[in-house]
Amino acid sequence: TSTICLGSAPKHVLSGSASSSNATEVPAVVDSGATHIFVPYYKAFSSYKRLPPGSYVRVANDVSVPILGVGRAAFQLADKKVRFRRCYHVPALRAPLLSIRHIRRFPGCGFLADDQGILLHFPNFHIDVDDSEDCVIPFQSLGTSISPVELDY
């Protein structure tokens, strides 16, 4: 059995499961407590390795939910197309969770929060995080529908 920590994601992200429709834009939560990027949509993955039964993520309400796989996922955040490795497929989530801890370990990436707002930094651009109610960024799955030359990161 393998367990990964999700952190302190809001309850509305944890209850229920994501819609099967991957084509529509949904809010992704920028999470300072998550250890990895967690994506509920299989179609976001461009490479995928199924994990053995017994792989779980422990969510904020101390419930364990299954992780079905891990791989490279491509998605659009706001108006930027990005791809990350070591993303976990957790269909029980209602929304993707973007780990600040995970993203900041990629070259040129970071996170800034001050009295002016919140930014997710990449080498050649940044994305504003909407923190009016929660810390969210518009998210849309891309998976294999995008070529590497089309990616912003």
Short mmCIF file of C-alpha atoms in Angstrom, two decimals:
data_model
loop_
_atom_site.label_atom_id
_atom_site.label_comp_id
_atom_site.label_asym_id
_atom_site.label_seq_id
_atom_site.Cartn_x
_atom_site.Cartn_y
_atom_site.Cartn_z
CA THR A 1 0.00 0.00 0.00
CA SER A 2 1.31 3.40 -0.98
CA THR A 3 -0.15 6.63 0.38
CA ILE A 4 0.55 10.17 -0.83
CA CYS A 5 -0.50 13.33 0.99
CA LEU A 6 -2.95 15.64 -0.72
CA GLY A 7 -2.73 18.50 1.71
CA SER A 8 -5.46 20.90 2.69
CA ALA A 9 -7.57 21.11 -0.45
CA PRO A 10 -11.03 22.59 -0.02
CA LYS A 11 -13.85 20.13 0.61
CA HIS A 12 -15.65 21.01 -2.65
CA VAL A 13 -12.64 19.57 -4.50
CA LEU A 14 -12.70 16.34 -2.55
CA SER A 15 -16.33 15.32 -2.51
CA GLY A 16 -17.81 13.43 -5.42
CA SER A 17 -15.96 12.86 -8.64
CA ALA A 18 -15.02 14.82 -11.72
CA SER A 19 -17.28 15.03 -14.71
CA SER A 20 -16.34 12.64 -17.48
CA SER A 21 -16.25 15.57 -19.90
CA ASN A 22 -12.67 16.77 -20.34
CA ALA A 23 -13.31 19.31 -23.07
CA THR A 24 -14.78 21.98 -20.84
CA GLU A 25 -12.85 24.43 -18.74
CA VAL A 26 -12.90 23.83 -14.98
CA PRO A 27 -11.12 25.55 -12.10
CA ALA A 28 -7.92 23.89 -10.90
CA VAL A 29 -6.98 24.55 -7.29
CA VAL A 30 -3.46 25.81 -6.59
CA ASP A 31 -2.61 23.89 -3.42
CA SER A 32 0.30 24.63 -1.10
CA GLY A 33 -0.21 21.40 0.86
CA ALA A 34 -0.34 18.88 -1.97
CA THR A 35 2.77 16.82 -2.66
CA HIS A 36 2.08 16.28 -6.38
CA ILE A 37 -0.20 17.35 -9.21
CA PHE A 38 -3.47 15.40 -9.02
CA VAL A 39 -5.69 15.24 -12.11
CA PRO A 40 -9.10 13.56 -12.20
CA TYR A 41 -9.22 13.30 -16.02
CA TYR A 42 -7.60 10.34 -17.81
CA LYS A 43 -7.65 12.25 -21.12
CA ALA A 44 -5.21 14.82 -19.68
CA PHE A 45 -2.42 12.22 -19.80
CA SER A 46 -0.07 11.89 -22.76
CA SER A 47 1.83 9.01 -21.10
CA TYR A 48 0.40 6.79 -18.41
CA LYS A 49 1.43 3.94 -16.14
CA ARG A 50 -1.32 2.16 -14.26
CA LEU A 51 -0.51 1.80 -10.55
CA PRO A 52 -1.14 -1.42 -8.64
CA PRO A 53 -4.21 -1.65 -6.40
CA GLY A 54 -3.44 -0.25 -2.97
CA SER A 55 -2.08 3.12 -4.16
CA TYR A 56 -3.94 5.88 -2.38
CA VAL A 57 -3.91 9.58 -1.67
CA ARG A 58 -5.01 10.73 1.77
CA VAL A 59 -7.24 13.77 1.40
CA ALA A 60 -7.78 16.61 3.86
CA ASN A 61 -10.74 14.94 5.60
CA ASP A 62 -8.45 11.94 6.31
CA VAL A 63 -10.14 9.70 3.73
CA SER A 64 -7.99 7.63 1.38
CA VAL A 65 -9.00 7.62 -2.29
CA PRO A 66 -7.38 5.47 -4.99
CA ILE A 67 -4.70 6.69 -7.36
CA LEU A 68 -5.18 4.80 -10.62
CA GLY A 69 -2.05 5.88 -12.47
CA VAL A 70 0.86 8.25 -12.91
CA GLY A 71 2.30 9.92 -15.98
CA ARG A 72 2.88 13.01 -18.03
CA ALA A 73 -0.17 15.26 -18.29
CA ALA A 74 -0.81 18.16 -20.66
CA PHE A 75 -3.34 20.86 -19.94
CA GLN A 76 -4.14 24.48 -20.50
CA LEU A 77 -3.86 26.79 -17.49
CA ALA A 78 -5.61 30.07 -18.27
CA ASP A 79 -4.28 30.76 -21.79
CA LYS A 80 -1.01 28.77 -21.48
CA LYS A 81 -0.42 25.17 -22.56
CA VAL A 82 1.80 23.20 -20.20
CA ARG A 83 2.91 19.62 -19.60
CA PHE A 84 4.25 18.12 -16.37
CA ARG A 85 5.63 14.71 -15.49
CA ARG A 86 4.78 12.68 -12.39
CA CYS A 87 1.11 13.71 -12.31
CA TYR A 88 -1.28 11.37 -10.51
CA HIS A 89 -4.64 10.24 -11.87
CA VAL A 90 -7.25 10.48 -9.08
CA PRO A 91 -10.75 10.24 -10.60
CA ALA A 92 -12.42 10.73 -7.19
CA LEU A 93 -11.50 14.42 -7.22
CA ARG A 94 -13.92 17.00 -8.62
CA ALA A 95 -11.14 19.33 -9.74
CA PRO A 96 -7.42 19.16 -10.56
CA LEU A 97 -4.99 20.11 -7.78
CA LEU A 98 -1.78 21.90 -8.72
CA SER A 99 0.94 21.41 -6.14
CA ILE A 100 3.04 24.52 -5.61
CA ARG A 101 5.71 22.28 -4.08
CA HIS A 102 5.78 20.07 -7.18
CA ILE A 103 5.67 22.86 -9.79
CA ARG A 104 8.39 24.99 -8.19
CA ARG A 105 10.87 22.12 -8.58
CA PHE A 106 10.78 22.41 -12.38
CA PRO A 107 13.45 24.67 -13.95
CA GLY A 108 12.42 28.32 -14.02
CA CYS A 109 9.11 27.74 -12.22
CA GLY A 110 7.94 29.30 -8.98
CA PHE A 111 5.17 30.83 -6.94
CA LEU A 112 4.78 34.36 -5.59
CA ALA A 113 2.14 35.61 -3.19
CA ASP A 114 2.12 39.12 -1.78
CA ASP A 115 -0.28 42.00 -1.16
CA GLN A 116 -0.59 42.51 -4.93
CA GLY A 117 -1.84 38.99 -5.72
CA ILE A 118 -0.66 35.47 -6.49
CA LEU A 119 1.38 34.40 -9.51
CA LEU A 120 2.48 31.03 -10.78
CA HIS A 121 5.80 31.65 -12.58
CA PHE A 122 7.22 29.83 -15.59
CA PRO A 123 10.45 30.67 -17.46
CA ASN A 124 8.79 32.88 -20.10
CA PHE A 125 5.41 33.79 -18.61
CA HIS A 126 3.34 33.89 -15.45
CA ILE A 127 -0.26 33.01 -14.67
CA ASP A 128 -2.43 35.05 -12.32
CA VAL A 129 -4.13 32.98 -9.65
CA ASP A 130 -7.68 34.01 -8.76
CA ASP A 131 -7.85 34.13 -4.97
CA SER A 132 -11.19 35.90 -4.63
CA GLU A 133 -12.72 32.80 -2.97
CA ASP A 134 -10.06 30.12 -3.33
CA CYS A 135 -6.76 29.89 -5.22
CA VAL A 136 -7.84 28.75 -8.70
CA ILE A 137 -6.71 28.85 -12.33
CA PRO A 138 -8.85 27.92 -15.36
CA PHE A 139 -7.91 24.36 -16.44
CA GLN A 140 -8.62 22.33 -19.57
CA SER A 141 -7.27 18.84 -20.39
CA LEU A 142 -5.11 18.53 -23.52
CA GLY A 143 -3.48 15.08 -23.21
CA THR A 144 -2.33 13.75 -26.57
CA SER A 145 -4.25 16.37 -28.56
CA ILE A 146 -1.27 18.76 -28.45
CA SER A 147 2.16 18.47 -30.00
CA PRO A 148 5.28 19.48 -28.05
CA VAL A 149 5.87 22.50 -30.31
CA GLU A 150 2.50 23.93 -29.26
CA LEU A 151 3.39 23.92 -25.56
CA ASP A 152 4.24 27.13 -23.70
CA TYR A 153 6.05 25.00 -21.08
#
